[in-house]
PDB file of C-alpha atoms in Angstrom:
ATOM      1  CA  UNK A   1       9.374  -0.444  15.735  1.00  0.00           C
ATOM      2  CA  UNK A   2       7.344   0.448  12.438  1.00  0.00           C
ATOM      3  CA  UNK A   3       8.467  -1.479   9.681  1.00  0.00           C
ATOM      4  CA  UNK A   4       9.704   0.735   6.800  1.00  0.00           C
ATOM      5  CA  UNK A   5       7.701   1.184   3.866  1.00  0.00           C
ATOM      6  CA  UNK A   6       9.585   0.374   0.183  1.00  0.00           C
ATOM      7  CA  UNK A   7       8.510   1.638  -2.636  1.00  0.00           C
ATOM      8  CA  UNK A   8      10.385   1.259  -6.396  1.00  0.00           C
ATOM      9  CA  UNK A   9       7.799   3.608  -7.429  1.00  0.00           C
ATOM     10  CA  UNK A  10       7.341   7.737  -7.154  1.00  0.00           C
ATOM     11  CA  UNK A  11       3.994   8.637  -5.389  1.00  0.00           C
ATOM     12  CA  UNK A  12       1.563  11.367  -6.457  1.00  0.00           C
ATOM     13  CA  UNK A  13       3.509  14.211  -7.847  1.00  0.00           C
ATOM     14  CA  UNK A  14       3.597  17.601  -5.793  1.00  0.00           C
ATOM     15  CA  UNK A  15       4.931  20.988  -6.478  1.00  0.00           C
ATOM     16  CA  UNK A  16       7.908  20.260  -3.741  1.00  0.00           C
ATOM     17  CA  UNK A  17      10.736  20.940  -6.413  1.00  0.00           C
ATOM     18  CA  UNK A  18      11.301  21.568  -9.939  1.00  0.00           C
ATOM     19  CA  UNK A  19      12.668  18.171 -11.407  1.00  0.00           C
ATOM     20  CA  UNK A  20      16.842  17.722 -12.109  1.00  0.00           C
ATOM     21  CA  UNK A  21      16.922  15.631 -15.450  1.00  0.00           C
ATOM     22  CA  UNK A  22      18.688  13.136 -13.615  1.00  0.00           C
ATOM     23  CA  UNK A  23      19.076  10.601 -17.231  1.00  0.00           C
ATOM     24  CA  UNK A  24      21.008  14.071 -18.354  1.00  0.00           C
ATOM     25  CA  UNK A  25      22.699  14.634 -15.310  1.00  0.00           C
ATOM     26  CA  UNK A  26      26.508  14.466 -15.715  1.00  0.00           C
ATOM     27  CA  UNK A  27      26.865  14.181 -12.161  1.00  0.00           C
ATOM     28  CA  UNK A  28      24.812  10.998 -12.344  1.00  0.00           C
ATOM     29  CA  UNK A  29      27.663   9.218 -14.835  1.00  0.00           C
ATOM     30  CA  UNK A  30      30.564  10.855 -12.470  1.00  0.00           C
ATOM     31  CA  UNK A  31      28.564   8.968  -9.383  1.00  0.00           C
ATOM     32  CA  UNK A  32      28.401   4.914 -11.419  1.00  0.00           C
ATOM     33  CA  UNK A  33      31.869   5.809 -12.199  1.00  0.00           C
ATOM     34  CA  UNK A  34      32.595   6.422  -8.895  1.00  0.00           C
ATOM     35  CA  UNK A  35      30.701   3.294  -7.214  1.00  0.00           C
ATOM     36  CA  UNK A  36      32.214   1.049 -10.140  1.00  0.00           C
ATOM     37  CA  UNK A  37      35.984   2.235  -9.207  1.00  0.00           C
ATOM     38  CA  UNK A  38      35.425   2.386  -5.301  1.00  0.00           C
ATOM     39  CA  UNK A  39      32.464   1.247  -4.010  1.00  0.00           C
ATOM     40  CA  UNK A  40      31.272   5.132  -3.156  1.00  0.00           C
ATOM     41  CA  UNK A  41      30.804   8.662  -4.504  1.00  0.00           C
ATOM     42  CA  UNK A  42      30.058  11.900  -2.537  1.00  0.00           C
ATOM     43  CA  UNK A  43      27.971  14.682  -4.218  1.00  0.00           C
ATOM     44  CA  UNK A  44      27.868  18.017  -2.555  1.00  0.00           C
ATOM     45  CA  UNK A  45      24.643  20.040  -3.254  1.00  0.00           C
ATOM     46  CA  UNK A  46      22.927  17.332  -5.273  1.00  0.00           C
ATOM     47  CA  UNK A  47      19.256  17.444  -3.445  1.00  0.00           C
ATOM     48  CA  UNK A  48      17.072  20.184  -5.123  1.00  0.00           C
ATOM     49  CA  UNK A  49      16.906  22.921  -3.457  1.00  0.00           C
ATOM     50  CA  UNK A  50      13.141  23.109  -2.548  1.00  0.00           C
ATOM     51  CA  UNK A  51      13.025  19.212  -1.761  1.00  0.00           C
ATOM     52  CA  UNK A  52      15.776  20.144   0.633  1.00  0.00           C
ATOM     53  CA  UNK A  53      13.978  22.855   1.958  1.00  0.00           C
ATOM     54  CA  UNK A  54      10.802  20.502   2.416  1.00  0.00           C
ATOM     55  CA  UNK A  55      12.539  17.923   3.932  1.00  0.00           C
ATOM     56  CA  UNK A  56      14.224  19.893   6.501  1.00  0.00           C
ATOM     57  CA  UNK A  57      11.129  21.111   7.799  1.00  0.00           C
ATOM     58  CA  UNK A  58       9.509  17.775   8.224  1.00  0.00           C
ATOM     59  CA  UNK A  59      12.411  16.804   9.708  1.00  0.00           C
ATOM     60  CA  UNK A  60      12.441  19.725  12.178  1.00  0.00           C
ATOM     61  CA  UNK A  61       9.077  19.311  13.062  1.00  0.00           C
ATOM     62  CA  UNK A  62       9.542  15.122  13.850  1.00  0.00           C
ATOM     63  CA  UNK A  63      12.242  16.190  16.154  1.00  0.00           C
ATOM     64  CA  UNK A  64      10.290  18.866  17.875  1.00  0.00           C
ATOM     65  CA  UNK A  65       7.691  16.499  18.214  1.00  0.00           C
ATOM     66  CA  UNK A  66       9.925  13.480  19.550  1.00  0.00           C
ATOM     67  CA  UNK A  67       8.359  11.927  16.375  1.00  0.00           C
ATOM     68  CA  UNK A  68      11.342   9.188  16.104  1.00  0.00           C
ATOM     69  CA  UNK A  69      11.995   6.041  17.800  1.00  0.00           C
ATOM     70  CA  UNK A  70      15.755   4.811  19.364  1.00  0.00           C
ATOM     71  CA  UNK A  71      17.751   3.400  16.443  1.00  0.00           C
ATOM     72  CA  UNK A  72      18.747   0.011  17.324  1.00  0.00           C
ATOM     73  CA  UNK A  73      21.176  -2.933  15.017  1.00  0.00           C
ATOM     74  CA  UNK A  74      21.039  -5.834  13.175  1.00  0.00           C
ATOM     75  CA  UNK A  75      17.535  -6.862  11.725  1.00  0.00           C
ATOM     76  CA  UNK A  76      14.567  -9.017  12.697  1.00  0.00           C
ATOM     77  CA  UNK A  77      15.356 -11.512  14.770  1.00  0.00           C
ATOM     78  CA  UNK A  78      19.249  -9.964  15.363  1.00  0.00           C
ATOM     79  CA  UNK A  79      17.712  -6.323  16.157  1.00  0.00           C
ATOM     80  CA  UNK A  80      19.370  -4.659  19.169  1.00  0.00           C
ATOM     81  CA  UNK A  81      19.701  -1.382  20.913  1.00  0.00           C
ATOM     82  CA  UNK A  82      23.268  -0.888  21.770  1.00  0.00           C
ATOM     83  CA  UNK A  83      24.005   3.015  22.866  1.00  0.00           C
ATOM     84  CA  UNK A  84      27.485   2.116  22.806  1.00  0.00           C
ATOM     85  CA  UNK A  85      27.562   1.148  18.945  1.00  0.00           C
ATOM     86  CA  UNK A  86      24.679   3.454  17.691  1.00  0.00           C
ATOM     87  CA  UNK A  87      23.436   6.753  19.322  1.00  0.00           C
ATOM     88  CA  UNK A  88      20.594   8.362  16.579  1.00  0.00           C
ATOM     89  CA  UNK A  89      16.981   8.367  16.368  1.00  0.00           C
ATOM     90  CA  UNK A  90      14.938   6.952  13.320  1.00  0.00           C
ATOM     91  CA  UNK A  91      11.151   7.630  11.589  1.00  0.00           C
ATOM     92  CA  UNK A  92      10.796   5.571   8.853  1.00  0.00           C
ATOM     93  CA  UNK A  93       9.737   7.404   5.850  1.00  0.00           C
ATOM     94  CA  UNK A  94       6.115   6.021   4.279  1.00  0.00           C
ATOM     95  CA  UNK A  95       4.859   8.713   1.159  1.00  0.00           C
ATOM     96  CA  UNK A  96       2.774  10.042   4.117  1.00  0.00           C
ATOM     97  CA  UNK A  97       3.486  13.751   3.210  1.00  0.00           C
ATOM     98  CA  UNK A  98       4.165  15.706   0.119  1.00  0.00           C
ATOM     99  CA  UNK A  99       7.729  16.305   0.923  1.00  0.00           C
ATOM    100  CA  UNK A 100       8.072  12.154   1.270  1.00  0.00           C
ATOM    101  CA  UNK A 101       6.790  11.601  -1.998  1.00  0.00           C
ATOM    102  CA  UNK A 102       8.334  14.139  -3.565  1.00  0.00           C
ATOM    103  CA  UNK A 103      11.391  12.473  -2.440  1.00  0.00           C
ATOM    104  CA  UNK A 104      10.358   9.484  -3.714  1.00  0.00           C
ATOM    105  CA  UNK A 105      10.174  10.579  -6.542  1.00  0.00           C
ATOM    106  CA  UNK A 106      13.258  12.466  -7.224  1.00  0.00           C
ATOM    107  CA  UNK A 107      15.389   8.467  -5.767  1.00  0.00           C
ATOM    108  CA  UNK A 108      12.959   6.678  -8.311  1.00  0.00           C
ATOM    109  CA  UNK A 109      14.981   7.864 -11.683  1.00  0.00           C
ATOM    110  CA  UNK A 110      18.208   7.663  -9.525  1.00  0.00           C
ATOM    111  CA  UNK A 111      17.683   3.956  -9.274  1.00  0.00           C
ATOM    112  CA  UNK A 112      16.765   3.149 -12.821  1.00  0.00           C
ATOM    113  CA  UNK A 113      19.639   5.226 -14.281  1.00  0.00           C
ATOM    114  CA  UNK A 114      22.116   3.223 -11.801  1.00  0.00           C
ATOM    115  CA  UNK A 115      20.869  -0.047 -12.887  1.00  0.00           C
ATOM    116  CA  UNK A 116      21.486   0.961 -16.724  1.00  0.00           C
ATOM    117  CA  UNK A 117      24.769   2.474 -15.753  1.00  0.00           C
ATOM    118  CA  UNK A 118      26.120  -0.472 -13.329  1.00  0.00           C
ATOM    119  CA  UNK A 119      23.974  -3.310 -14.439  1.00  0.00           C
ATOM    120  CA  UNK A 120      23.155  -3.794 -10.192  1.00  0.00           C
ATOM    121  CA  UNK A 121      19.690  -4.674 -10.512  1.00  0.00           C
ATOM    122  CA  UNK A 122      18.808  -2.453  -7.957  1.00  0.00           C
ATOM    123  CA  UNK A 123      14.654  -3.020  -7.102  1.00  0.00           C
ATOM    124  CA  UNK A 124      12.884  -1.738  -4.218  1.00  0.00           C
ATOM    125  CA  UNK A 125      13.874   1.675  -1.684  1.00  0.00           C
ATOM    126  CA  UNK A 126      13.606   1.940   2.073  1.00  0.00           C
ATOM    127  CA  UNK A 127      14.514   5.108   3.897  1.00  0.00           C
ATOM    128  CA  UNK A 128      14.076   7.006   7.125  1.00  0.00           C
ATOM    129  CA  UNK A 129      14.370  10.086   8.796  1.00  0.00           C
ATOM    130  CA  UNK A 130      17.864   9.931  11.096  1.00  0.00           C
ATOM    131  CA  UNK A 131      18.656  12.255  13.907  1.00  0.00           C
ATOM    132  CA  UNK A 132      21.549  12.641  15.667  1.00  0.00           C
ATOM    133  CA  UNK A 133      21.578  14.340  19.196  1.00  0.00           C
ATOM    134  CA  UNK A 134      24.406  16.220  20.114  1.00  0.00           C
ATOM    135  CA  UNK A 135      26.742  13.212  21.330  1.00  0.00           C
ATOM    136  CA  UNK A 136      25.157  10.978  19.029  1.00  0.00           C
ATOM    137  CA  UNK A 137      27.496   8.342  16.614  1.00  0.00           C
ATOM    138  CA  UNK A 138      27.638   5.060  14.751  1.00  0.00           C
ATOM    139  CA  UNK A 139      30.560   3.147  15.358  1.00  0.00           C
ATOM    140  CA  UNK A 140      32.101   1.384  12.226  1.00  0.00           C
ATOM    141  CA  UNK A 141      29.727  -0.822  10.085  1.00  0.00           C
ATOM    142  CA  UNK A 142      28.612  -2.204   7.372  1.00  0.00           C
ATOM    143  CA  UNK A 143      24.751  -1.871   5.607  1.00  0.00           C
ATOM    144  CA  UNK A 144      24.074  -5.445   5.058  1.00  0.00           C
ATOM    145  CA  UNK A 145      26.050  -8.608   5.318  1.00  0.00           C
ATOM    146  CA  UNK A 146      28.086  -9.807   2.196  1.00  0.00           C
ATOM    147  CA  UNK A 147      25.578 -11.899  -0.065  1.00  0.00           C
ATOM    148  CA  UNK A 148      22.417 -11.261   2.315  1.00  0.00           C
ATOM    149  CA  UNK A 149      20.790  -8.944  -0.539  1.00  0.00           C
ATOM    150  CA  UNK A 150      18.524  -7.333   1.788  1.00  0.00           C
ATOM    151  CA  UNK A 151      20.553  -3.774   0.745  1.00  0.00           C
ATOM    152  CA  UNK A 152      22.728  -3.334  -1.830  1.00  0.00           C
ATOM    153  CA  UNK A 153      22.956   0.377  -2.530  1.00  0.00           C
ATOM    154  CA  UNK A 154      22.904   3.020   0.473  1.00  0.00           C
ATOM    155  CA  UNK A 155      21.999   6.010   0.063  1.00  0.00           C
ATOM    156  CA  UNK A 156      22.455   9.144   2.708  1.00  0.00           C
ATOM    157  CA  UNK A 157      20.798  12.336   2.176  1.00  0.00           C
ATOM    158  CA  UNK A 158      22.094  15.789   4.416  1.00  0.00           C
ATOM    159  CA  UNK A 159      19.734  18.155   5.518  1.00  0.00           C
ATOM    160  CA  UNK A 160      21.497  20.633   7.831  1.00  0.00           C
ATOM    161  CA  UNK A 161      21.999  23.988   8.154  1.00  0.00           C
ATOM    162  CA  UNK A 162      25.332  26.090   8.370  1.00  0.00           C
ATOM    163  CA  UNK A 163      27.212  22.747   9.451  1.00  0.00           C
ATOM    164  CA  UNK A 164      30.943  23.733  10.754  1.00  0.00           C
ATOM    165  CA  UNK A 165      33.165  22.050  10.774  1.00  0.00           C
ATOM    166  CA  UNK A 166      33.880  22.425  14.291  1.00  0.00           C
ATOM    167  CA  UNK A 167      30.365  20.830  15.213  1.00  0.00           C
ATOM    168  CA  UNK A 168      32.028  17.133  14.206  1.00  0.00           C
ATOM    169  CA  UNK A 169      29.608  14.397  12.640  1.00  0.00           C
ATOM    170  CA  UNK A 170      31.620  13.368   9.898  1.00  0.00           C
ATOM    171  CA  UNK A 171      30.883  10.135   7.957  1.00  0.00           C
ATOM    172  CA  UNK A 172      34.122   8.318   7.747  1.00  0.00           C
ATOM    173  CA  UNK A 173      34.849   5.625   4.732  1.00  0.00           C
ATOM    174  CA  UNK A 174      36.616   3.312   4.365  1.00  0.00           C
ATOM    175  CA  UNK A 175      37.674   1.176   1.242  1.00  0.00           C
ATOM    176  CA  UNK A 176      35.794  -2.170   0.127  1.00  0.00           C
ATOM    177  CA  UNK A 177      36.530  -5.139   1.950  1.00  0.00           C
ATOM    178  CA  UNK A 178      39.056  -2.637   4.272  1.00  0.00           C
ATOM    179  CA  UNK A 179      40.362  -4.294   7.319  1.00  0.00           C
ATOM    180  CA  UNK A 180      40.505  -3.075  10.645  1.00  0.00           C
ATOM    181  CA  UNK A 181      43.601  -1.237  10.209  1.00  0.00           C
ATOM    182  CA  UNK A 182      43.213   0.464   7.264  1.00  0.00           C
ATOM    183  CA  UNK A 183      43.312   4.257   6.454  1.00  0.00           C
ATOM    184  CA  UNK A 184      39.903   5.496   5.974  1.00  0.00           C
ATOM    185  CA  UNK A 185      39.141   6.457   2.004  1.00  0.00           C
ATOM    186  CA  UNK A 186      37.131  10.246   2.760  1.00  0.00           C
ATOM    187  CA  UNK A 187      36.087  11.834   5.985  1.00  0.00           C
ATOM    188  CA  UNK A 188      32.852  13.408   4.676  1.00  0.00           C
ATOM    189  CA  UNK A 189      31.238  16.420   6.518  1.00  0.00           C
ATOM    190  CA  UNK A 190      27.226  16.615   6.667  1.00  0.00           C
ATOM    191  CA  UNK A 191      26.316  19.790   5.072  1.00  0.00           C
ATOM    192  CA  UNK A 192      22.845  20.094   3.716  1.00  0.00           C
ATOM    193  CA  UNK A 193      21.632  19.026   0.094  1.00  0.00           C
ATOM    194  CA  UNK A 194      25.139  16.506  -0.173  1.00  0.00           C
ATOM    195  CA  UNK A 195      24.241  12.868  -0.740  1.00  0.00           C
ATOM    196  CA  UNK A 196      26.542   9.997  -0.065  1.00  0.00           C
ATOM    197  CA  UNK A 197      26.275   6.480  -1.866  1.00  0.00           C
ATOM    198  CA  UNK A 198      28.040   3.578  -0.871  1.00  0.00           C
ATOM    199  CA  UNK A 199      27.348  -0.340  -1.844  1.00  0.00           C
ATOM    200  CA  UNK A 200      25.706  -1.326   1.426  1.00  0.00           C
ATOM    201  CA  UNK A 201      27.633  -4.695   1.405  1.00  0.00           C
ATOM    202  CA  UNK A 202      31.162  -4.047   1.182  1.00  0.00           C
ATOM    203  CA  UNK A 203      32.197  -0.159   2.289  1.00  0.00           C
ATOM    204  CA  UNK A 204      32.501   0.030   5.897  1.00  0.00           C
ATOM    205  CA  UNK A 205      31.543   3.190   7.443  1.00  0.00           C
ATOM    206  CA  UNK A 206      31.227   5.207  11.070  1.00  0.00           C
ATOM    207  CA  UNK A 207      29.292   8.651  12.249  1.00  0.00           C
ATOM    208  CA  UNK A 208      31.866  10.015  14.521  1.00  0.00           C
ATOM    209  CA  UNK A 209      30.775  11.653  17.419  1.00  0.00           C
ATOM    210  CA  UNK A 210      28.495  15.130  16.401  1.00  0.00           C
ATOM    211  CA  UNK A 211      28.846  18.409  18.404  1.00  0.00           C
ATOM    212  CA  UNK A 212      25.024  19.539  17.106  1.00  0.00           C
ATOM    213  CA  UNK A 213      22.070  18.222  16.464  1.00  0.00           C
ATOM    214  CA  UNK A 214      22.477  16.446  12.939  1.00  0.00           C
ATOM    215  CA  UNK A 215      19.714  15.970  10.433  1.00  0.00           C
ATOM    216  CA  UNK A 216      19.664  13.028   7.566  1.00  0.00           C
ATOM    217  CA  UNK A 217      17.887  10.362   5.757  1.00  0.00           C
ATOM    218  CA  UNK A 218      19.064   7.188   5.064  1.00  0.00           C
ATOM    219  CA  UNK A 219      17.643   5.088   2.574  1.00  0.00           C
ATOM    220  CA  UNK A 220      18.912   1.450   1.212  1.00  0.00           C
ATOM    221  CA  UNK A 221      17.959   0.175  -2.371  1.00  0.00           C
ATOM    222  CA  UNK A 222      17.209  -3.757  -2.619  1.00  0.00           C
ATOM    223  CA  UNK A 223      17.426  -6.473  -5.200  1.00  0.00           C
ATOM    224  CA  UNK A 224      14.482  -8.563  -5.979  1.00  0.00           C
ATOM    225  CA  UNK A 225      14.460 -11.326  -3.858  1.00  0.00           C
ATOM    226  CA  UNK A 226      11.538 -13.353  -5.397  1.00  0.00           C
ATOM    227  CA  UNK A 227      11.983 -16.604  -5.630  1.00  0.00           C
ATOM    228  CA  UNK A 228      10.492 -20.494  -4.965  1.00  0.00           C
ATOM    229  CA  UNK A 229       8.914 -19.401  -1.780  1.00  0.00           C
ATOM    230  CA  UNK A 230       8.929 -15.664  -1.124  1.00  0.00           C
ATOM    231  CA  UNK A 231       7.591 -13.331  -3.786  1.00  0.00           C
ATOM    232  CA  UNK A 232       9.172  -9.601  -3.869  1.00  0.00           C
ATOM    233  CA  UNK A 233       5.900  -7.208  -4.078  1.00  0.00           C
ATOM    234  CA  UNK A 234       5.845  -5.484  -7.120  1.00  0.00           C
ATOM    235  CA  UNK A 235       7.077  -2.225  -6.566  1.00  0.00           C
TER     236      UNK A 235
END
């Protein structure tokens, strides 16, 4: 599998949307409330409009392409394709097109208003394209394990069309720390431009099983994991 690319950083600018001022944003203090009080927040319609429209038609064209590579679990040496856990398929996401780094650079002031907002130290971004084929899910997980670091923030971007709700693919949540048994928090339906944020460690979540094909991108921010001998690149 390629290894995702993270960048802190936005890439060259392009004229792929006109930019929210996300500092100014009231939405933005709504979603650090929301993440400080429950571990999640769910903003309908929060990806610009022409970044959405961008996006979607990368995304279309990966998928017509077979551009994307079996989704698997775990990491590194725990990786693992399991169809009956996790039924998507992935392209990681690199600045390789304008649409990429435009998205880049509308997450870059997301992450350094969160960190003044939530004091999380969040450091370095990872994302990829995600499709779902029609029977495709993700059984109840978490992002990263509980004091691993490798993700701290999650991030999940919609880019659909006319989703119904009849056509399933819901993103269920559940609160922090929730046991098995517990009532989920939100069942969350994928329409396009809504973006989902959850602290990667400690809100488990599921894909229930979609009806369509469903179109995403998932991206994870990181802390800086520098230390005595591994050195986070500068980013």
């Amino acid at each position: 599998m390629t290894p995702p690319v993270r960048t802190g950083l936005p890439g060259a600018s392009d004229p792929i949307y006109t930019p929210i001022p996300v500092l100014e944003d009231n939405r933005l203090a709504t979603i650090a409330r929301d993440i400080a009080a429950q571990g999640w927040s769910w903003q309908p319609d929060f990806l610009p409009d022409d970044l959405t429209t961008a996006l979607r038609a990368e995304i279309f064209a990966r998928d017509a392409e077979q551009d994307l590579a079996m989704a698997g679990i775990g990491r590194e040496d725990a990786f693992q394709l399991d169809r009956s856990v996790r039924l998507t398929r992935i392209s990681w996401m690199d600045g390789s097109s304008p649409a990429q780094r435009a998205f880049f650079d509308w997450a870059a002031p997301l992450r350094r208003s969160l960190n003044r907002a939530l004091m999380i130290g969040l450091f370095d971004f990872e994302s990829c394209f995600a499709v779902y084929p029609e029977g495709g899910f993700y059984d109840r997980h978490l992002d990263s394990f509980e004091g691993a670091r490798n993700r701290v923030l999650s991030l999940i971007v919609y880019l659909n069309e006319d989703w119904a709700d009849d056509k399933g693919g819901a993103l269920v949540i559940w609160p922090e720390r929730a046991s098995e048994t517990d009532a989920p928090s939100a069942r969350l339906l994928p329409h396009g431009a809504g973006v989902a944020f959850m602290l990667s460690e400690t809100v488990p979540h599921a894909v229930e099983v979609t009806h369509a094909r469903r179109y995403a991108i998932a991206g994870w921010w990181r802390v800086n994991q520098s230390g005595d001998t591994r050195i986070d690149p500068i980013s």
